[in-house]
Amino acid sequence: MDRREIAALLAYIGRLDPRTIRTDPGEARDQLAQWHELLGDVPMATPHGWDARVAARQHIRTSPYQILPADLARPWGSYRRDRLARHTDPTPSADPDDQAAWTAELVGTRRAVATGTAQPAQARAITTGRDGIDPRLKARLREIGSCIPPAARAALAPYRPARAAREAALARGQPDALSVRCEWCLAQPGEPCRRRRIDPDDGARGTAPCATHPSRCDLAAAQQAQPSEQVQQPAMA
Ligand SMILES: [Zn+2]
């Protein structure tokens, strides 16, 4: 609140509790300076539920003691704490490698929430995205396409040869065998083919990943050749 807002607040308080009125000009000036010094960083009102006049009125309604600046600073503090407690930092839209910008955005969002200019972001809003991910963040995600950055993906390739081979095949425009169900070993789409491990005594004792079965590659190739059949069916139904 600036000096004019403090003066307006004091006038409002004076109407509700005449004991706070200072008739001597010097005293009135001191009172204004004191309140301004103590409440300069407390806003008069925010779009989301804070109003210094409401807090003052509440004090005068419920307390027999004359109102002091602390009686506004305290509710303002708990208003801030309550909002920050309900806030979960949303993912900043800044480049994660740019530490300064990332931190600045986090701090800016928290400050906006604490001072009541923005609503707290709930954890649910992050996971469902129904309230809208920041469009700049959405563009960044689309650009990368994966939570694993391209450089890290390349570095990991030697350690997961099956996935690397699949990605290389996709890049060459070859059919993705893992996109269909394997009719041979019944591996579900996205799962690698498996072979049964046979125990000499009592039959199967589990499965282990193996190379993709040739019939599955053929099926994927056939589906890639006529994808329209697959796509149109649900639309017509
Ligand atoms: Zn298979």
PDB file of C-alpha atoms and ligand atoms in Angstrom:
ATOM      1  CA  MET A   1       0.000   0.000   0.000  1.00  0.00           C
ATOM      2  CA  ASP A   2       1.316   3.446  -0.791  1.00  0.00           C
ATOM      3  CA  ARG A   3       0.713   6.469   1.420  1.00  0.00           C
ATOM      4  CA  ARG A   4      -2.598   7.328  -0.212  1.00  0.00           C
ATOM      5  CA  GLU A   5      -3.930   3.819   0.271  1.00  0.00           C
ATOM      6  CA  ILE A   6      -2.745   3.811   3.883  1.00  0.00           C
ATOM      7  CA  ALA A   7      -4.526   7.134   4.443  1.00  0.00           C
ATOM      8  CA  ALA A   8      -7.721   5.726   2.923  1.00  0.00           C
ATOM      9  CA  LEU A   9      -7.419   2.615   5.082  1.00  0.00           C
ATOM     10  CA  LEU A  10      -6.905   4.708   8.229  1.00  0.00           C
ATOM     11  CA  ALA A  11      -9.960   6.787   7.356  1.00  0.00           C
ATOM     12  CA  TYR A  12     -11.993   3.603   6.934  1.00  0.00           C
ATOM     13  CA  ILE A  13     -10.703   2.219  10.253  1.00  0.00           C
ATOM     14  CA  GLY A  14     -11.473   5.561  11.934  1.00  0.00           C
ATOM     15  CA  ARG A  15     -15.093   5.268  10.885  1.00  0.00           C
ATOM     16  CA  LEU A  16     -15.369   1.798  12.419  1.00  0.00           C
ATOM     17  CA  ASP A  17     -13.339   2.521  15.562  1.00  0.00           C
ATOM     18  CA  PRO A  18     -13.163   6.248  16.442  1.00  0.00           C
ATOM     19  CA  ARG A  19     -10.443   5.577  19.032  1.00  0.00           C
ATOM     20  CA  THR A  20      -7.908   5.314  16.222  1.00  0.00           C
ATOM     21  CA  ILE A  21      -8.618   8.837  14.912  1.00  0.00           C
ATOM     22  CA  ARG A  22      -5.783  11.337  15.470  1.00  0.00           C
ATOM     23  CA  THR A  23      -7.036  14.929  15.536  1.00  0.00           C
ATOM     24  CA  ASP A  24      -3.649  16.603  15.996  1.00  0.00           C
ATOM     25  CA  PRO A  25      -2.037  17.077  12.526  1.00  0.00           C
ATOM     26  CA  GLY A  26       1.387  16.049  13.821  1.00  0.00           C
ATOM     27  CA  GLU A  27       0.060  12.879  15.384  1.00  0.00           C
ATOM     28  CA  ALA A  28      -1.947  12.046  12.298  1.00  0.00           C
ATOM     29  CA  ARG A  29       1.188  12.443  10.162  1.00  0.00           C
ATOM     30  CA  ASP A  30       3.187  10.210  12.526  1.00  0.00           C
ATOM     31  CA  GLN A  31       0.457   7.593  12.487  1.00  0.00           C
ATOM     32  CA  LEU A  32       0.396   7.615   8.687  1.00  0.00           C
ATOM     33  CA  ALA A  33       4.218   7.347   8.510  1.00  0.00           C
ATOM     34  CA  GLN A  34       4.243   4.505  11.028  1.00  0.00           C
ATOM     35  CA  TRP A  35       1.567   2.476   9.207  1.00  0.00           C
ATOM     36  CA  HIS A  36       3.192   3.109   5.861  1.00  0.00           C
ATOM     37  CA  GLU A  37       6.576   1.969   7.182  1.00  0.00           C
ATOM     38  CA  LEU A  38       5.090  -1.240   8.575  1.00  0.00           C
ATOM     39  CA  LEU A  39       2.547  -2.090   5.867  1.00  0.00           C
ATOM     40  CA  GLY A  40       4.230  -0.747   2.716  1.00  0.00           C
ATOM     41  CA  ASP A  41       4.596  -4.264   1.279  1.00  0.00           C
ATOM     42  CA  VAL A  42       1.049  -5.379   2.064  1.00  0.00           C
ATOM     43  CA  PRO A  43      -1.315  -4.805  -0.856  1.00  0.00           C
ATOM     44  CA  MET A  44      -4.688  -3.160  -0.344  1.00  0.00           C
ATOM     45  CA  ALA A  45      -6.437  -5.920  -2.290  1.00  0.00           C
ATOM     46  CA  THR A  46      -5.578  -8.747  -4.678  1.00  0.00           C
ATOM     47  CA  PRO A  47      -7.771 -10.369  -7.355  1.00  0.00           C
ATOM     48  CA  HIS A  48      -7.765 -13.598  -5.324  1.00  0.00           C
ATOM     49  CA  GLY A  49      -9.302 -13.036  -1.956  1.00  0.00           C
ATOM     50  CA  TRP A  50      -7.161 -10.584   0.034  1.00  0.00           C
ATOM     51  CA  ASP A  51      -8.549  -7.226   1.114  1.00  0.00           C
ATOM     52  CA  ALA A  52      -6.890  -5.169   3.860  1.00  0.00           C
ATOM     53  CA  ARG A  53     -10.228  -3.510   4.674  1.00  0.00           C
ATOM     54  CA  VAL A  54     -11.864  -6.880   5.253  1.00  0.00           C
ATOM     55  CA  ALA A  55      -9.012  -7.889   7.576  1.00  0.00           C
ATOM     56  CA  ALA A  56      -9.292  -4.578   9.486  1.00  0.00           C
ATOM     57  CA  ARG A  57     -13.048  -4.890   9.777  1.00  0.00           C
ATOM     58  CA  GLN A  58     -12.695  -8.441  11.028  1.00  0.00           C
ATOM     59  CA  HIS A  59     -10.294  -7.317  13.760  1.00  0.00           C
ATOM     60  CA  ILE A  60     -12.531  -4.484  14.923  1.00  0.00           C
ATOM     61  CA  ARG A  61     -15.528  -6.824  14.930  1.00  0.00           C
ATOM     62  CA  THR A  62     -13.907  -9.498  17.041  1.00  0.00           C
ATOM     63  CA  SER A  63     -11.285  -7.789  19.217  1.00  0.00           C
ATOM     64  CA  PRO A  64     -11.824  -5.297  22.036  1.00  0.00           C
ATOM     65  CA  TYR A  65      -8.294  -3.925  21.472  1.00  0.00           C
ATOM     66  CA  GLN A  66      -7.467  -1.052  19.234  1.00  0.00           C
ATOM     67  CA  ILE A  67      -6.175  -2.152  15.834  1.00  0.00           C
ATOM     68  CA  LEU A  68      -2.401  -2.101  15.205  1.00  0.00           C
ATOM     69  CA  PRO A  69      -0.430  -2.639  11.984  1.00  0.00           C
ATOM     70  CA  ALA A  70       0.394  -6.135  13.264  1.00  0.00           C
ATOM     71  CA  ASP A  71      -3.295  -7.003  13.081  1.00  0.00           C
ATOM     72  CA  LEU A  72      -3.067  -6.623   9.302  1.00  0.00           C
ATOM     73  CA  ALA A  73       0.470  -7.945   8.807  1.00  0.00           C
ATOM     74  CA  ARG A  74      -0.395 -11.217  10.549  1.00  0.00           C
ATOM     75  CA  PRO A  75      -3.430 -12.129   8.415  1.00  0.00           C
ATOM     76  CA  TRP A  76      -1.444 -11.120   5.315  1.00  0.00           C
ATOM     77  CA  GLY A  77       1.345 -13.503   6.365  1.00  0.00           C
ATOM     78  CA  SER A  78      -1.043 -16.403   6.841  1.00  0.00           C
ATOM     79  CA  TYR A  79      -2.748 -15.598   3.522  1.00  0.00           C
ATOM     80  CA  ARG A  80       0.638 -15.885   1.793  1.00  0.00           C
ATOM     81  CA  ARG A  81       1.589 -19.070   3.638  1.00  0.00           C
ATOM     82  CA  ASP A  82      -1.751 -20.687   2.880  1.00  0.00           C
ATOM     83  CA  ARG A  83      -1.411 -19.972  -0.826  1.00  0.00           C
ATOM     84  CA  LEU A  84       2.172 -21.183  -1.050  1.00  0.00           C
ATOM     85  CA  ALA A  85       1.240 -24.356   0.828  1.00  0.00           C
ATOM     86  CA  ARG A  86      -1.341 -25.116  -1.845  1.00  0.00           C
ATOM     87  CA  HIS A  87       1.058 -24.301  -4.688  1.00  0.00           C
ATOM     88  CA  THR A  88       3.072 -26.916  -6.577  1.00  0.00           C
ATOM     89  CA  ASP A  89       5.734 -25.499  -8.860  1.00  0.00           C
ATOM     90  CA  PRO A  90       4.666 -26.073 -12.458  1.00  0.00           C
ATOM     91  CA  THR A  91       7.410 -27.014 -14.906  1.00  0.00           C
ATOM     92  CA  PRO A  92       8.919 -23.743 -16.143  1.00  0.00           C
ATOM     93  CA  SER A  93       8.828 -23.104 -19.864  1.00  0.00           C
ATOM     94  CA  ALA A  94      12.431 -21.872 -19.804  1.00  0.00           C
ATOM     95  CA  ASP A  95      15.272 -23.999 -21.173  1.00  0.00           C
ATOM     96  CA  PRO A  96      16.264 -26.386 -18.345  1.00  0.00           C
ATOM     97  CA  ASP A  97      19.932 -25.889 -19.261  1.00  0.00           C
ATOM     98  CA  ASP A  98      19.572 -22.176 -18.627  1.00  0.00           C
ATOM     99  CA  GLN A  99      19.778 -22.320 -14.848  1.00  0.00           C
ATOM    100  CA  ALA A 100      19.256 -18.597 -14.302  1.00  0.00           C
ATOM    101  CA  ALA A 101      16.130 -18.345 -16.453  1.00  0.00           C
ATOM    102  CA  TRP A 102      14.706 -21.571 -14.978  1.00  0.00           C
ATOM    103  CA  THR A 103      15.163 -20.350 -11.397  1.00  0.00           C
ATOM    104  CA  ALA A 104      13.884 -16.894 -12.239  1.00  0.00           C
ATOM    105  CA  GLU A 105      10.686 -18.349 -13.672  1.00  0.00           C
ATOM    106  CA  LEU A 106      10.114 -20.585 -10.638  1.00  0.00           C
ATOM    107  CA  VAL A 107      10.693 -17.678  -8.269  1.00  0.00           C
ATOM    108  CA  GLY A 108       8.500 -15.369 -10.320  1.00  0.00           C
ATOM    109  CA  THR A 109       5.609 -17.849 -10.290  1.00  0.00           C
ATOM    110  CA  ARG A 110       5.922 -18.393  -6.541  1.00  0.00           C
ATOM    111  CA  ARG A 111       6.032 -14.672  -5.895  1.00  0.00           C
ATOM    112  CA  ALA A 112       2.948 -14.108  -8.022  1.00  0.00           C
ATOM    113  CA  VAL A 113       1.114 -16.821  -6.088  1.00  0.00           C
ATOM    114  CA  ALA A 114       2.245 -15.497  -2.714  1.00  0.00           C
ATOM    115  CA  THR A 115       1.265 -11.904  -3.457  1.00  0.00           C
ATOM    116  CA  GLY A 116      -2.100 -13.016  -4.750  1.00  0.00           C
ATOM    117  CA  THR A 117      -1.754 -12.036  -8.412  1.00  0.00           C
ATOM    118  CA  ALA A 118      -1.866 -15.680  -9.607  1.00  0.00           C
ATOM    119  CA  GLN A 119      -3.750 -18.723  -8.383  1.00  0.00           C
ATOM    120  CA  PRO A 120      -1.770 -21.631  -6.879  1.00  0.00           C
ATOM    121  CA  ALA A 121      -1.062 -24.456  -9.342  1.00  0.00           C
ATOM    122  CA  GLN A 122      -2.129 -27.826  -7.989  1.00  0.00           C
ATOM    123  CA  ALA A 123      -0.155 -31.004  -8.612  1.00  0.00           C
ATOM    124  CA  ARG A 124      -3.145 -32.392 -10.497  1.00  0.00           C
ATOM    125  CA  ALA A 125      -2.911 -29.603 -13.022  1.00  0.00           C
ATOM    126  CA  ILE A 126       0.609 -30.736 -13.887  1.00  0.00           C
ATOM    127  CA  THR A 127      -0.208 -34.396 -14.453  1.00  0.00           C
ATOM    128  CA  THR A 128      -3.513 -34.087 -16.299  1.00  0.00           C
ATOM    129  CA  GLY A 129      -2.686 -30.972 -18.240  1.00  0.00           C
ATOM    130  CA  ARG A 130      -6.384 -30.193 -18.477  1.00  0.00           C
ATOM    131  CA  ASP A 131      -5.810 -26.656 -17.252  1.00  0.00           C
ATOM    132  CA  GLY A 132      -3.404 -26.233 -20.129  1.00  0.00           C
ATOM    133  CA  ILE A 133       0.333 -26.670 -20.106  1.00  0.00           C
ATOM    134  CA  ASP A 134       2.160 -23.450 -20.811  1.00  0.00           C
ATOM    135  CA  PRO A 135       2.127 -23.201 -24.659  1.00  0.00           C
ATOM    136  CA  ARG A 136       5.858 -22.405 -24.681  1.00  0.00           C
ATOM    137  CA  LEU A 137       6.545 -25.578 -22.689  1.00  0.00           C
ATOM    138  CA  LYS A 138       4.333 -27.557 -25.064  1.00  0.00           C
ATOM    139  CA  ALA A 139       6.351 -26.326 -28.047  1.00  0.00           C
ATOM    140  CA  ARG A 140       9.581 -27.337 -26.310  1.00  0.00           C
ATOM    141  CA  LEU A 141       8.272 -30.838 -25.582  1.00  0.00           C
ATOM    142  CA  ARG A 142       7.177 -31.259 -29.189  1.00  0.00           C
ATOM    143  CA  GLU A 143      10.611 -30.133 -30.354  1.00  0.00           C
ATOM    144  CA  ILE A 144      12.411 -32.752 -28.278  1.00  0.00           C
ATOM    145  CA  GLY A 145       9.672 -35.381 -28.675  1.00  0.00           C
ATOM    146  CA  SER A 146      10.831 -37.393 -25.691  1.00  0.00           C
ATOM    147  CA  CYS A 147      11.837 -36.950 -22.100  1.00  0.00           C
ATOM    148  CA  ILE A 148      15.255 -38.329 -23.118  1.00  0.00           C
ATOM    149  CA  PRO A 149      17.192 -35.644 -25.026  1.00  0.00           C
ATOM    150  CA  PRO A 150      18.640 -36.743 -28.412  1.00  0.00           C
ATOM    151  CA  ALA A 151      22.260 -36.602 -27.175  1.00  0.00           C
ATOM    152  CA  ALA A 152      21.499 -38.838 -24.190  1.00  0.00           C
ATOM    153  CA  ARG A 153      19.564 -41.212 -26.432  1.00  0.00           C
ATOM    154  CA  ALA A 154      22.576 -41.589 -28.742  1.00  0.00           C
ATOM    155  CA  ALA A 155      24.865 -42.198 -25.762  1.00  0.00           C
ATOM    156  CA  LEU A 156      22.521 -44.920 -24.466  1.00  0.00           C
ATOM    157  CA  ALA A 157      22.248 -46.747 -27.813  1.00  0.00           C
ATOM    158  CA  PRO A 158      25.112 -49.240 -27.179  1.00  0.00           C
ATOM    159  CA  TYR A 159      23.460 -50.328 -23.921  1.00  0.00           C
ATOM    160  CA  ARG A 160      20.039 -51.114 -25.391  1.00  0.00           C
ATOM    161  CA  PRO A 161      20.724 -52.610 -28.823  1.00  0.00           C
ATOM    162  CA  ALA A 162      17.150 -53.827 -29.443  1.00  0.00           C
ATOM    163  CA  ARG A 163      15.668 -50.373 -28.978  1.00  0.00           C
ATOM    164  CA  ALA A 164      18.448 -48.763 -31.003  1.00  0.00           C
ATOM    165  CA  ALA A 165      17.836 -51.214 -33.842  1.00  0.00           C
ATOM    166  CA  ARG A 166      14.107 -50.477 -33.735  1.00  0.00           C
ATOM    167  CA  GLU A 167      14.699 -46.723 -33.820  1.00  0.00           C
ATOM    168  CA  ALA A 168      17.172 -47.098 -36.684  1.00  0.00           C
ATOM    169  CA  ALA A 169      14.644 -49.188 -38.639  1.00  0.00           C
ATOM    170  CA  LEU A 170      11.945 -46.585 -38.044  1.00  0.00           C
ATOM    171  CA  ALA A 171      14.305 -43.840 -39.194  1.00  0.00           C
ATOM    172  CA  ARG A 172      14.931 -45.797 -42.413  1.00  0.00           C
ATOM    173  CA  GLY A 173      11.181 -46.019 -42.989  1.00  0.00           C
ATOM    174  CA  GLN A 174      11.013 -49.764 -42.384  1.00  0.00           C
ATOM    175  CA  PRO A 175       7.922 -51.240 -40.693  1.00  0.00           C
ATOM    176  CA  ASP A 176       7.860 -51.225 -36.906  1.00  0.00           C
ATOM    177  CA  ALA A 177       7.480 -54.873 -35.973  1.00  0.00           C
ATOM    178  CA  LEU A 178       6.729 -54.037 -32.363  1.00  0.00           C
ATOM    179  CA  SER A 179       3.647 -52.031 -33.336  1.00  0.00           C
ATOM    180  CA  VAL A 180       1.662 -55.255 -33.923  1.00  0.00           C
ATOM    181  CA  ARG A 181       0.938 -58.305 -31.776  1.00  0.00           C
ATOM    182  CA  CYS A 182       3.171 -61.294 -32.430  1.00  0.00           C
ATOM    183  CA  GLU A 183       1.044 -64.210 -33.622  1.00  0.00           C
ATOM    184  CA  TRP A 184       3.860 -66.632 -32.854  1.00  0.00           C
ATOM    185  CA  CYS A 185       4.758 -65.875 -29.233  1.00  0.00           C
ATOM    186  CA  LEU A 186       1.705 -63.679 -28.464  1.00  0.00           C
ATOM    187  CA  ALA A 187       3.834 -60.680 -27.403  1.00  0.00           C
ATOM    188  CA  GLN A 188       1.628 -57.601 -27.081  1.00  0.00           C
ATOM    189  CA  PRO A 189       2.251 -54.453 -29.182  1.00  0.00           C
ATOM    190  CA  GLY A 190       5.254 -52.601 -27.770  1.00  0.00           C
ATOM    191  CA  GLU A 191       6.606 -55.724 -26.064  1.00  0.00           C
ATOM    192  CA  PRO A 192       9.602 -57.574 -27.490  1.00  0.00           C
ATOM    193  CA  CYS A 193       9.195 -61.126 -28.694  1.00  0.00           C
ATOM    194  CA  ARG A 194       9.862 -63.803 -26.099  1.00  0.00           C
ATOM    195  CA  ARG A 195      10.979 -67.405 -26.273  1.00  0.00           C
ATOM    196  CA  ARG A 196      10.012 -70.001 -23.722  1.00  0.00           C
ATOM    197  CA  ARG A 197      12.725 -71.369 -21.520  1.00  0.00           C
ATOM    198  CA  ILE A 198      12.239 -75.079 -21.266  1.00  0.00           C
ATOM    199  CA  ASP A 199      13.109 -77.092 -18.201  1.00  0.00           C
ATOM    200  CA  PRO A 200      14.007 -80.723 -18.913  1.00  0.00           C
ATOM    201  CA  ASP A 201      11.835 -81.911 -15.989  1.00  0.00           C
ATOM    202  CA  ASP A 202       8.557 -80.052 -16.003  1.00  0.00           C
ATOM    203  CA  GLY A 203       8.046 -77.992 -19.129  1.00  0.00           C
ATOM    204  CA  ALA A 204       8.289 -74.206 -19.325  1.00  0.00           C
ATOM    205  CA  ARG A 205       9.913 -72.194 -16.564  1.00  0.00           C
ATOM    206  CA  GLY A 206       9.450 -68.683 -17.868  1.00  0.00           C
ATOM    207  CA  THR A 207      10.261 -66.630 -20.915  1.00  0.00           C
ATOM    208  CA  ALA A 208      13.181 -64.505 -22.050  1.00  0.00           C
ATOM    209  CA  PRO A 209      13.308 -61.716 -24.653  1.00  0.00           C
ATOM    210  CA  CYS A 210      14.535 -62.873 -28.041  1.00  0.00           C
ATOM    211  CA  ALA A 211      14.943 -61.589 -31.573  1.00  0.00           C
ATOM    212  CA  THR A 212      11.738 -60.502 -33.305  1.00  0.00           C
ATOM    213  CA  HIS A 213       9.961 -63.436 -34.932  1.00  0.00           C
ATOM    214  CA  PRO A 214       9.934 -63.201 -38.765  1.00  0.00           C
ATOM    215  CA  SER A 215       6.152 -63.648 -38.980  1.00  0.00           C
ATOM    216  CA  ARG A 216       5.730 -60.517 -36.841  1.00  0.00           C
ATOM    217  CA  CYS A 217       7.913 -58.479 -39.207  1.00  0.00           C
ATOM    218  CA  ASP A 218       5.807 -59.746 -42.129  1.00  0.00           C
ATOM    219  CA  LEU A 219       2.596 -58.782 -40.345  1.00  0.00           C
ATOM    220  CA  ALA A 220       3.917 -55.288 -39.601  1.00  0.00           C
ATOM    221  CA  ALA A 221       4.999 -54.887 -43.228  1.00  0.00           C
ATOM    222  CA  ALA A 222       1.553 -55.976 -44.424  1.00  0.00           C
ATOM    223  CA  GLN A 223      -0.138 -53.489 -42.097  1.00  0.00           C
ATOM    224  CA  GLN A 224       2.153 -50.703 -43.226  1.00  0.00           C
ATOM    225  CA  ALA A 225       1.270 -51.515 -46.844  1.00  0.00           C
ATOM    226  CA  GLN A 226      -2.456 -50.994 -46.212  1.00  0.00           C
ATOM    227  CA  PRO A 227      -2.802 -48.729 -43.190  1.00  0.00           C
ATOM    228  CA  SER A 228      -6.095 -47.237 -44.417  1.00  0.00           C
ATOM    229  CA  GLU A 229      -8.004 -50.369 -43.425  1.00  0.00           C
ATOM    230  CA  GLN A 230      -6.804 -50.022 -39.850  1.00  0.00           C
ATOM    231  CA  VAL A 231      -7.429 -46.320 -39.577  1.00  0.00           C
ATOM    232  CA  GLN A 232     -10.789 -46.122 -41.222  1.00  0.00           C
ATOM    233  CA  GLN A 233     -12.480 -48.906 -39.345  1.00  0.00           C
ATOM    234  CA  PRO A 234     -13.079 -47.053 -36.048  1.00  0.00           C
ATOM    235  CA  ALA A 235     -14.191 -43.925 -37.862  1.00  0.00           C
ATOM    236  CA  MET A 236     -16.904 -45.823 -39.742  1.00  0.00           C
ATOM    237  CA  ALA A 237     -18.154 -47.723 -36.714  1.00  0.00           C
TER     238      ALA A 237
HETATM  239 ZN    ZN B   1       7.207 -63.272 -31.373  1.00  0.00          ZN
END
